[in-house]
PDB file of C-alpha atoms and ligand atoms in Angstrom:
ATOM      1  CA  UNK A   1      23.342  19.738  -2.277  1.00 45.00           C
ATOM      2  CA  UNK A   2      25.029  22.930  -3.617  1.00 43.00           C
ATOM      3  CA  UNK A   3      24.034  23.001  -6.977  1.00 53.00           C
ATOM      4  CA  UNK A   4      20.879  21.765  -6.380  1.00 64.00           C
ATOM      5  CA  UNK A   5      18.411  22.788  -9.393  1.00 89.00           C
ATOM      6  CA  UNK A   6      14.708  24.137 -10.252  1.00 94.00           C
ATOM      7  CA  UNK A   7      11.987  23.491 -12.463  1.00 98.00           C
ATOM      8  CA  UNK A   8       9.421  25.442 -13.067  1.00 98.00           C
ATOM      9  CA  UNK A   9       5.860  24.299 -11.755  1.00 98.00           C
ATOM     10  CA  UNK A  10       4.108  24.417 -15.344  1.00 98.00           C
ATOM     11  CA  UNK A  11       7.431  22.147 -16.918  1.00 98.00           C
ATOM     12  CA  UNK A  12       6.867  19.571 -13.506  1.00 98.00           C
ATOM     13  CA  UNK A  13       3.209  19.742 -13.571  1.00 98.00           C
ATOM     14  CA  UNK A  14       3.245  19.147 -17.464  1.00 98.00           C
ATOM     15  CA  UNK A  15       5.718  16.011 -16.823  1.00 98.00           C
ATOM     16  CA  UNK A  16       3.232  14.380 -14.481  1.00 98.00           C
ATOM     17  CA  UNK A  17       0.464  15.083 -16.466  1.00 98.00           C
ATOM     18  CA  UNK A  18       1.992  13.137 -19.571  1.00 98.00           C
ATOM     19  CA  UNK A  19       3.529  10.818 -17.851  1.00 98.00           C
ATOM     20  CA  UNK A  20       0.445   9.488 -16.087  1.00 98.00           C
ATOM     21  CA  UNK A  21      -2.216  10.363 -18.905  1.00 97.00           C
ATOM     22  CA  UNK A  22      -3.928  12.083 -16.127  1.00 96.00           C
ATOM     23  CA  UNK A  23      -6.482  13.749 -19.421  1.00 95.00           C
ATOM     24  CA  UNK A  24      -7.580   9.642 -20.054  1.00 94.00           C
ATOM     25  CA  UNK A  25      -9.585   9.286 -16.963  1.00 94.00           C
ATOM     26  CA  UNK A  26     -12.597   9.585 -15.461  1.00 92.00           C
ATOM     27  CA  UNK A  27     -12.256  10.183 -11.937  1.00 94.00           C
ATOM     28  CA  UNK A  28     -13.361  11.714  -8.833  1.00 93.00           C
ATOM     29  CA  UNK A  29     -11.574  14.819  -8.122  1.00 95.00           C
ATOM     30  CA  UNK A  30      -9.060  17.015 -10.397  1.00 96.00           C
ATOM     31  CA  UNK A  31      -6.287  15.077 -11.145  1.00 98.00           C
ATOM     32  CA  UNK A  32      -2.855  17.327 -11.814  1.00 98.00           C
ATOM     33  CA  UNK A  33      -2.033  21.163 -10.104  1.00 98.00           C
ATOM     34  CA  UNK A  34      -5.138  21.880  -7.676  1.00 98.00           C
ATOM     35  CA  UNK A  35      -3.200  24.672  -6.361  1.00 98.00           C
ATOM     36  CA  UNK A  36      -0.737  27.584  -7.628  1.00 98.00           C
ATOM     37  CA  UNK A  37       1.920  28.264  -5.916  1.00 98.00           C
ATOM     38  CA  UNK A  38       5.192  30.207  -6.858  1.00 98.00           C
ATOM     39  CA  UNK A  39       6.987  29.535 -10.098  1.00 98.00           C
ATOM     40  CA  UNK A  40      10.153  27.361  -9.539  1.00 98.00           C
ATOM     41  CA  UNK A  41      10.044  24.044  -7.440  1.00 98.00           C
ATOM     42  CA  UNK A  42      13.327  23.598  -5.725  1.00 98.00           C
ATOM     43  CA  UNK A  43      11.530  21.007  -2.560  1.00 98.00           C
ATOM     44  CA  UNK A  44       9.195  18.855  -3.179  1.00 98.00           C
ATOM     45  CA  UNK A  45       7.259  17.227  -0.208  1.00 98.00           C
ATOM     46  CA  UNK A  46       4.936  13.968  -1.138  1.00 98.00           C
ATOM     47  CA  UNK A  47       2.383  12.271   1.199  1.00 98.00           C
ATOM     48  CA  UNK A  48      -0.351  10.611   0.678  1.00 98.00           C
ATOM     49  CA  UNK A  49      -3.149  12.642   2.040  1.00 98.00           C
ATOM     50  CA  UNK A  50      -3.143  16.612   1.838  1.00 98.00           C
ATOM     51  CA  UNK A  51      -4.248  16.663   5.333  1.00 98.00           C
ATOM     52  CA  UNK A  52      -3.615  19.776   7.804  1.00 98.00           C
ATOM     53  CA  UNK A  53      -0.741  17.929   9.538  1.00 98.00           C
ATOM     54  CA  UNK A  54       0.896  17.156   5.715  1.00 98.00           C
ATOM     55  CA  UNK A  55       0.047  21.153   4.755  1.00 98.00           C
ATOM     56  CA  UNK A  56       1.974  22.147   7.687  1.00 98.00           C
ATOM     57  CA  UNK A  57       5.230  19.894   7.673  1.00 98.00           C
ATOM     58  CA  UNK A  58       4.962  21.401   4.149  1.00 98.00           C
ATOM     59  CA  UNK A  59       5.423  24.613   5.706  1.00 98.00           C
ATOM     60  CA  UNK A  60       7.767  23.925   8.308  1.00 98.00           C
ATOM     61  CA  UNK A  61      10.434  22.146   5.705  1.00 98.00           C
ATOM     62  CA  UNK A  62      10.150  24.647   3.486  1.00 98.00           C
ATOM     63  CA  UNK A  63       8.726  23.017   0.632  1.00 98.00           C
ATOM     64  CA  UNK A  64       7.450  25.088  -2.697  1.00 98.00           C
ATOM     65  CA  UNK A  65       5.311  21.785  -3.915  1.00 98.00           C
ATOM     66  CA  UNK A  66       3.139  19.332  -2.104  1.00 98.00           C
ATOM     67  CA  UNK A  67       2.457  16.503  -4.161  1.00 98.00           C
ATOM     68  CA  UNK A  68      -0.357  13.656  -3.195  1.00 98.00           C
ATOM     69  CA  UNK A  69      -1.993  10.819  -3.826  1.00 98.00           C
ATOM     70  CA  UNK A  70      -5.552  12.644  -1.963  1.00 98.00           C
ATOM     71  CA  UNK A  71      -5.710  16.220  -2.759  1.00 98.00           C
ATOM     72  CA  UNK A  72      -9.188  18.131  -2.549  1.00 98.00           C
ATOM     73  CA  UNK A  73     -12.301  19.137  -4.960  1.00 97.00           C
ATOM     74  CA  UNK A  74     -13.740  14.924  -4.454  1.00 97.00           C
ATOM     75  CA  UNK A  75     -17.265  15.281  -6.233  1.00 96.00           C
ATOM     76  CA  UNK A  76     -19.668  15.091  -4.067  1.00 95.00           C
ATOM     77  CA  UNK A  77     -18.194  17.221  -1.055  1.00 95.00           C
ATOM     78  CA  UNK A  78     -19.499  20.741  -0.137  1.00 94.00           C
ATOM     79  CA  UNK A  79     -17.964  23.325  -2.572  1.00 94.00           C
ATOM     80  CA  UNK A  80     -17.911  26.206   0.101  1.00 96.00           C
ATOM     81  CA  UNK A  81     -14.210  26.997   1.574  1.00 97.00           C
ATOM     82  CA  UNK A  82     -15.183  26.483   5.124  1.00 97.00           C
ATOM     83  CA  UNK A  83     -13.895  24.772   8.345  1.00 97.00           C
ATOM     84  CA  UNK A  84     -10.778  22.269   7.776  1.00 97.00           C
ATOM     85  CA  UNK A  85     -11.319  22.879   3.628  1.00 97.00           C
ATOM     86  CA  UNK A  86     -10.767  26.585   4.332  1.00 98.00           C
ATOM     87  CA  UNK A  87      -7.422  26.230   6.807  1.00 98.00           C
ATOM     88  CA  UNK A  88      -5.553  23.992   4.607  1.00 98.00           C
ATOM     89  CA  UNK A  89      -6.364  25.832   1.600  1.00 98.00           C
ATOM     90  CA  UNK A  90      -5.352  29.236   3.589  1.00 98.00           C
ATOM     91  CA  UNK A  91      -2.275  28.024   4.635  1.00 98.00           C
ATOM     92  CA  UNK A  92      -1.127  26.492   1.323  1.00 98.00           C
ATOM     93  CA  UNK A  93      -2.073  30.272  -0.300  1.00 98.00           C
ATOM     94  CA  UNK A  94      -0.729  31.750   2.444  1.00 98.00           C
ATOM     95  CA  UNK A  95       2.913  30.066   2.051  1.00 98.00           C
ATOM     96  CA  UNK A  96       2.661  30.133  -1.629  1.00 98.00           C
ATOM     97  CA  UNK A  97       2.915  26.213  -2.171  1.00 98.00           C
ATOM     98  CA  UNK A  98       1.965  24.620  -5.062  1.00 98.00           C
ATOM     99  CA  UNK A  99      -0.576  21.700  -4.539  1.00 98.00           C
ATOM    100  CA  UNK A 100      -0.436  18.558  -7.140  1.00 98.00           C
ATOM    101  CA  UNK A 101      -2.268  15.549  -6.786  1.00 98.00           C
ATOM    102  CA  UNK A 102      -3.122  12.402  -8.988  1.00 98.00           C
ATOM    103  CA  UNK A 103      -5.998   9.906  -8.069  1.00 98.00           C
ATOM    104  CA  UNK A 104      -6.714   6.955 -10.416  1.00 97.00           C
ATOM    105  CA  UNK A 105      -3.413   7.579 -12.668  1.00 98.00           C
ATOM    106  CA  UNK A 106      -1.478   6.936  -9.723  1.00 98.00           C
ATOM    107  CA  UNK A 107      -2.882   4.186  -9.458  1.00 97.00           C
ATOM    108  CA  UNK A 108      -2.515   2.752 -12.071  1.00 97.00           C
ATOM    109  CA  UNK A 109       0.536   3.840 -13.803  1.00 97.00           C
ATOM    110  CA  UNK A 110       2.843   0.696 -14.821  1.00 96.00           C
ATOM    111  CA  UNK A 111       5.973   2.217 -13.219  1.00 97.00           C
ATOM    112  CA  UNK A 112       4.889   4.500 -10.528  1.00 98.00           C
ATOM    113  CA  UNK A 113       1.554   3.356  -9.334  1.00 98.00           C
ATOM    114  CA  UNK A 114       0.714   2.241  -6.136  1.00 98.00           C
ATOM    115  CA  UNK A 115      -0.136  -1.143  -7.489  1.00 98.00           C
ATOM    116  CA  UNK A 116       2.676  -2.020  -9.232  1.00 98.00           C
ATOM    117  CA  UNK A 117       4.871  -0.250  -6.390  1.00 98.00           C
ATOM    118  CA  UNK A 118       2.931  -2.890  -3.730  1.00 98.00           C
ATOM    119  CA  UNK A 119       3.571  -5.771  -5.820  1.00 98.00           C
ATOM    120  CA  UNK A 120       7.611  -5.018  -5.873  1.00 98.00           C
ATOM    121  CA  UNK A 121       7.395  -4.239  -2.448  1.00 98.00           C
ATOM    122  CA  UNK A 122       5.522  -7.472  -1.757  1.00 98.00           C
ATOM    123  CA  UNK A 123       7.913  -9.590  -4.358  1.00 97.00           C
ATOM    124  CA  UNK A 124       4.474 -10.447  -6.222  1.00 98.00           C
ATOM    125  CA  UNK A 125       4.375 -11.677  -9.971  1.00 98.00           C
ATOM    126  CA  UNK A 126       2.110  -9.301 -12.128  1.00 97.00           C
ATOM    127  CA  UNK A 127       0.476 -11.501 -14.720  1.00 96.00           C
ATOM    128  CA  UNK A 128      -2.536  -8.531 -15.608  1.00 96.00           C
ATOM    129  CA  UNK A 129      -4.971  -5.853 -14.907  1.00 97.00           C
ATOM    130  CA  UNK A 130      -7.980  -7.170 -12.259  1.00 96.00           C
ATOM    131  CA  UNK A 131     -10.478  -5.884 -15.433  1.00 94.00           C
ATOM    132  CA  UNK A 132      -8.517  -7.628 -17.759  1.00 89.00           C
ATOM    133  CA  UNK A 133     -10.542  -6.114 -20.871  1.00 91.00           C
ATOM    134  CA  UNK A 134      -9.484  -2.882 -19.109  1.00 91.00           C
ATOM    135  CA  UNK A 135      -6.072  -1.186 -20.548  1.00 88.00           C
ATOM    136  CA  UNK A 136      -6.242   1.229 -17.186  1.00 91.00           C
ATOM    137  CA  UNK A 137      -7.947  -1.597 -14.984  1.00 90.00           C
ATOM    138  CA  UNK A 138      -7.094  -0.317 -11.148  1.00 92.00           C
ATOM    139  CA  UNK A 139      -5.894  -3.271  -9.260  1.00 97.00           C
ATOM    140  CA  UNK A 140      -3.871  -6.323 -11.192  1.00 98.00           C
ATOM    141  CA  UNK A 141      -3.786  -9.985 -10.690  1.00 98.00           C
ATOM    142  CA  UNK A 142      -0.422 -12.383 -10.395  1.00 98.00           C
ATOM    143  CA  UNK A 143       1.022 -14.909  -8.287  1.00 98.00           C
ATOM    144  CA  UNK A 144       3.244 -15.761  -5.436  1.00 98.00           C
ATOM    145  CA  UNK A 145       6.627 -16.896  -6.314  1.00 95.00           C
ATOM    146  CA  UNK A 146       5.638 -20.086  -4.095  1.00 96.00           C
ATOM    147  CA  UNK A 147       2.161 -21.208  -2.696  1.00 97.00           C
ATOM    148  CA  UNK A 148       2.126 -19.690   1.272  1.00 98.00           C
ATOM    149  CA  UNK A 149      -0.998 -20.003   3.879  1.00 98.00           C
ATOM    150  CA  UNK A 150      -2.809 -16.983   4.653  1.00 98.00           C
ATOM    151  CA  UNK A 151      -0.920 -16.541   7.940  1.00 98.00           C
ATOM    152  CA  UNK A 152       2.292 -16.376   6.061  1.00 98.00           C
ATOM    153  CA  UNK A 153       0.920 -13.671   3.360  1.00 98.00           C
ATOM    154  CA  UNK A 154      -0.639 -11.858   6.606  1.00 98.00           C
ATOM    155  CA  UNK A 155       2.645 -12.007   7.902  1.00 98.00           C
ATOM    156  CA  UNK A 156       4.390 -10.499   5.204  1.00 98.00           C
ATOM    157  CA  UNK A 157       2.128  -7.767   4.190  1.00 98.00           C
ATOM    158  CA  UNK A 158       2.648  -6.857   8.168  1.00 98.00           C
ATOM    159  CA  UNK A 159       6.287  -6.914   7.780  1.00 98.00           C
ATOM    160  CA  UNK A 160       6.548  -4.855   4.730  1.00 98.00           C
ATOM    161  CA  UNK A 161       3.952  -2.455   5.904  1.00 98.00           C
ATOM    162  CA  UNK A 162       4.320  -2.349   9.275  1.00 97.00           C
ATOM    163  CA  UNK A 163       1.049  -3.137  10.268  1.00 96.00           C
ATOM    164  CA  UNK A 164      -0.844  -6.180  10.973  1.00 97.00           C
ATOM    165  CA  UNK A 165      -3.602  -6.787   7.899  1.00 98.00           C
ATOM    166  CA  UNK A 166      -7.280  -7.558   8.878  1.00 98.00           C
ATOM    167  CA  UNK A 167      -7.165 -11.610   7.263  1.00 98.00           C
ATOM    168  CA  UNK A 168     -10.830 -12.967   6.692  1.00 98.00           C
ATOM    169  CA  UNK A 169      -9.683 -16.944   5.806  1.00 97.00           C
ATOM    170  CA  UNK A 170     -12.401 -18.161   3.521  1.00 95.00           C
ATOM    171  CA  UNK A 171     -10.822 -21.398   3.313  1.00 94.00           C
ATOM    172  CA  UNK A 172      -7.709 -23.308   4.872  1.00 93.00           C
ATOM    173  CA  UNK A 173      -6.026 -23.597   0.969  1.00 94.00           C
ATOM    174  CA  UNK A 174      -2.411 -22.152   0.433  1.00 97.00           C
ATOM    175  CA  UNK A 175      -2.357 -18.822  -1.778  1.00 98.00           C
ATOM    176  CA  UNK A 176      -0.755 -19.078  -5.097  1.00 98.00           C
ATOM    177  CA  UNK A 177      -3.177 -16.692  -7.465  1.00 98.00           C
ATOM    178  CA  UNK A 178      -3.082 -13.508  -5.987  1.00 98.00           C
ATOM    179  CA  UNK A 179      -5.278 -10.134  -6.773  1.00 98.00           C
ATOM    180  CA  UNK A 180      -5.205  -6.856  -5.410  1.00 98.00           C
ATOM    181  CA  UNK A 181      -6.100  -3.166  -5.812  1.00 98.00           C
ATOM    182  CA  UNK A 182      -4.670  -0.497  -2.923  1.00 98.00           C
ATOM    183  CA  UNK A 183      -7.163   1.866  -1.498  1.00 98.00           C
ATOM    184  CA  UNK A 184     -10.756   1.705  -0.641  1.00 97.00           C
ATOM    185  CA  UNK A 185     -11.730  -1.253  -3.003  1.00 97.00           C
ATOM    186  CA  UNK A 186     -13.105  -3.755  -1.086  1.00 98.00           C
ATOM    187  CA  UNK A 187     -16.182  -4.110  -3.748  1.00 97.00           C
ATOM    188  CA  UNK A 188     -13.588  -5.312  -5.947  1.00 98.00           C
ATOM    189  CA  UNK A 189     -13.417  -9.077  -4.192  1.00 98.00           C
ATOM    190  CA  UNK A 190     -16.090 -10.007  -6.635  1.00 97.00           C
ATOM    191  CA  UNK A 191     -13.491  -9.273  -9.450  1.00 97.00           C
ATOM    192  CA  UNK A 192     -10.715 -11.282  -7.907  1.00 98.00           C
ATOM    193  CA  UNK A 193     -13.576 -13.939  -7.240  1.00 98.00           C
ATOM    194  CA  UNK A 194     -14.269 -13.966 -10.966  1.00 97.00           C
ATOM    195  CA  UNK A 195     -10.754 -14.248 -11.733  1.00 97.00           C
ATOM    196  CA  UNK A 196     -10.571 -17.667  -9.389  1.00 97.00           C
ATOM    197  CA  UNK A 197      -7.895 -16.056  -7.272  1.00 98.00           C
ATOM    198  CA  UNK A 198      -6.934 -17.692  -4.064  1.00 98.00           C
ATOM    199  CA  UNK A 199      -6.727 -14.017  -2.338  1.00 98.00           C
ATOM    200  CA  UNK A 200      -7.398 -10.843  -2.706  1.00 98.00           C
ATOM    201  CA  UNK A 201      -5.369  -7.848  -0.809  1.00 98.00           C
ATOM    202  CA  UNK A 202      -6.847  -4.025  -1.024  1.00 98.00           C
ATOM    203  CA  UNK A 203      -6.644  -1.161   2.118  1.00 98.00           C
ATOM    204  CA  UNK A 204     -10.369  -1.446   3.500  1.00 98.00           C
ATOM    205  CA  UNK A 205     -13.017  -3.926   4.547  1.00 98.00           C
ATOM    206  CA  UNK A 206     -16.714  -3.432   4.775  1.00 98.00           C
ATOM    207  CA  UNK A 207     -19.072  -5.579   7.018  1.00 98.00           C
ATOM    208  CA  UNK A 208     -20.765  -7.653   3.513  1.00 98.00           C
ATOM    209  CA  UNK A 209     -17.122  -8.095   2.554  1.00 98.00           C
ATOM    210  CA  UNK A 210     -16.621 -10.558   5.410  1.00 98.00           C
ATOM    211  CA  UNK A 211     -19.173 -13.076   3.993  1.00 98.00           C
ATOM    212  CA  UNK A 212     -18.661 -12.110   0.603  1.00 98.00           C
ATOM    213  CA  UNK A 213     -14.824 -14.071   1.228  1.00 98.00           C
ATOM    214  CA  UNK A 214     -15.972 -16.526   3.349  1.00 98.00           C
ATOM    215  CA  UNK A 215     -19.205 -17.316   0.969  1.00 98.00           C
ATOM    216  CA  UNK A 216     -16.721 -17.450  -2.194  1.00 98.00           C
ATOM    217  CA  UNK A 217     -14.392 -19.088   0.205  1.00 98.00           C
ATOM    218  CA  UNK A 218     -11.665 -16.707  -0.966  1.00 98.00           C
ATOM    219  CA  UNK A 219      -8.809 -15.663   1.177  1.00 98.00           C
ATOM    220  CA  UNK A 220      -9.508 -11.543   1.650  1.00 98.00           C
ATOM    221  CA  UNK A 221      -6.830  -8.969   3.147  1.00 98.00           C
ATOM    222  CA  UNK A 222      -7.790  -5.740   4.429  1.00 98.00           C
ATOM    223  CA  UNK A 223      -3.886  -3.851   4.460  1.00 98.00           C
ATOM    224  CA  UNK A 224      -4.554  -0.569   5.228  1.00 98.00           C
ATOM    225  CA  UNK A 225      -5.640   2.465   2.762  1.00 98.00           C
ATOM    226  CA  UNK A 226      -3.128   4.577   3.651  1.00 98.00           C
ATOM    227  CA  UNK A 227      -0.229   1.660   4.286  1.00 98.00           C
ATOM    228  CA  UNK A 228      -1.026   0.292   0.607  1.00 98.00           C
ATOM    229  CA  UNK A 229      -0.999   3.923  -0.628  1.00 98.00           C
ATOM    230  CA  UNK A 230       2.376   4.972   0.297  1.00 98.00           C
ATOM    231  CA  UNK A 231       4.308   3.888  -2.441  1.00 98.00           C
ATOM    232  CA  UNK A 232       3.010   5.398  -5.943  1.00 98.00           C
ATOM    233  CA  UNK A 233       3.608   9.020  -4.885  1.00 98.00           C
ATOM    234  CA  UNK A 234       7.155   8.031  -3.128  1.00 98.00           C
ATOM    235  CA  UNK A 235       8.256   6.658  -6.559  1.00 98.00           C
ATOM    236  CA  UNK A 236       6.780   9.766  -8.291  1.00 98.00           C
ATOM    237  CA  UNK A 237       8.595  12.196  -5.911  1.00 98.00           C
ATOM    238  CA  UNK A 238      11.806  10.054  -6.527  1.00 98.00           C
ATOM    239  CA  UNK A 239      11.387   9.956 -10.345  1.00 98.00           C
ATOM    240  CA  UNK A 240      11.245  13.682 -10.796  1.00 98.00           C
ATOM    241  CA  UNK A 241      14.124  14.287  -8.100  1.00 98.00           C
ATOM    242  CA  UNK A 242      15.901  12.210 -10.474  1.00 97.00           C
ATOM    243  CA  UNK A 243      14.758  13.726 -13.923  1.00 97.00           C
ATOM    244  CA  UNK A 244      14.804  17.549 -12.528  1.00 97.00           C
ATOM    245  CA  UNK A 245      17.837  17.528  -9.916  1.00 97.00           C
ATOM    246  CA  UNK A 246      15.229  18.802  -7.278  1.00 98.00           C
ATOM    247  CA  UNK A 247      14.974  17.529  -3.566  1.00 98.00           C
ATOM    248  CA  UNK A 248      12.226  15.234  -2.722  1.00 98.00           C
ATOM    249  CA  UNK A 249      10.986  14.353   1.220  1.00 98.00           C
ATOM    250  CA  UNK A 250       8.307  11.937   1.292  1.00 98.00           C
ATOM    251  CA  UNK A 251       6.562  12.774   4.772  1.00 98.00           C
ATOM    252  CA  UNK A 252       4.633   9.731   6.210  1.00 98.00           C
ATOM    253  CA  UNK A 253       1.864  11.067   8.214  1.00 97.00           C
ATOM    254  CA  UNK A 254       0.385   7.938   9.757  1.00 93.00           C
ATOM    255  CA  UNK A 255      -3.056   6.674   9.675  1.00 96.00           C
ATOM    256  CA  UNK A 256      -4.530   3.774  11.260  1.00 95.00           C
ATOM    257  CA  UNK A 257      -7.237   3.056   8.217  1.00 97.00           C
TER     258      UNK A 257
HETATM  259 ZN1   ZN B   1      -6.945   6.118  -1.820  1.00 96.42          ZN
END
């Protein structure tokens, strides 16, 4: 568009930070600007995972912001700039692109987060949090509109992800009492299990989550990290598009896990 606008990045990164109450949590990496790039944000390109191939579509589209759902700095990981850590990070400085990413608050966030964004997408009823003592519980609990088998919910979470879920059936029951939690959080079946849900959907499976479902004869879904993580940052990119009169690209780059 011709009259396309800017925003500075300390007005957008302030936004996100308030809007997501990325100062209330505890997580595993910075959440908010990891990198600084130049001053006004006309493009803004979101993914899900600042990964090489994401850094350079940045570049090639011209983009002064990359904003994802997996940036960098995860505790634990070797502080040194080396190897990939060092290439990304080079080319982001390099190009002068700002960097933003939010972990857990995007998530969780009631409008934008990749929870509630999968349960719209999925046409799922959100009754709570999975920790339902937990006012930022990651992961939520509802229901199907009407009671389906597992082959019908693997069938739509394959249709509106476009990829076939990994379905352990615990039992032959139809699914009304749904739980789920994008991501890596297959530890969190024993939540859903404590709930008495008849499934529970997240991205990833481990080998003791296998028995774990069919021991708690519970339906379990493994969706896809990346597929059940697409949605939060789209809706963030789209939200400040909206609110700033910037462009926003969301650039899918894909991943089998
Ligand atoms: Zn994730």
């Amino acid at each position: 568009m011709s009259d396309q606008r800017s925003v500075t990045r300390s007005d957008l990164v302030a936004y996100c930070d308030a809007m997501l109450e990325s100062s209330a949590f505890q997580d595993y990496c910075p959440n908010g600007l990891q990198v600084e790039g130049r001053n006004q944000v006309r493009r803004l390109i979101t993914g899900v995972t600042a990964s090489q191939a994401l850094v350079d579509a940045a570049i090639e589209q011209g983009a002064d912001m990359l904003l994802v759902h997996h940036g960098y700095f995860w505790k634990g990981e070797a502080a040194p700039l080396t190897g990939i850590k060092k290439k990304r990070l080079k080319a982001l400085l390099e190009n002068d692109i700002s960097l933003l990413a939010y972990h857990l608050p995007l998530d969780v966030h009631a409008e934008v987060g990749n929870n509630v964004q999968l349960a719209r997408l999925l046409g799922w009823q959100i009754r709570g949090g999975l920790e339902p003592a937990n006012p930022r519980s990651v992961g939520l609990h509802g229901e199907l509109e009407t009671a389906q088998s597992g082959a019908e919910v693997a069938a739509s979470l394959e249709r509106a992800l476009g990829r076939m879920p990994l379905h352990i059936a615990g039992n032959d029951r139809p699914i009304k009492r749904i739980a789920w939690c994008t991501g890596a959080a297959q530890g969190y079946i024993e939540k859903a299990i404590a709930l008495g849900m008849d499934a529970f959907v997240t991205g990833e499976i481990s080998e003791p989550t296998v028995h774990s479902a069919r021991e708690n004869r519970i339906h379990f879904f493994a969706a896809g990290h990346h597929a059940t993580e697409r949605y939060g940052v789209q809706a963030l990119g789209e939200r400040l598009a909206a609110h700033f009169g910037i462009e926003h690209r969301f650039v899918d780059i894909d991943n089998p896990v």
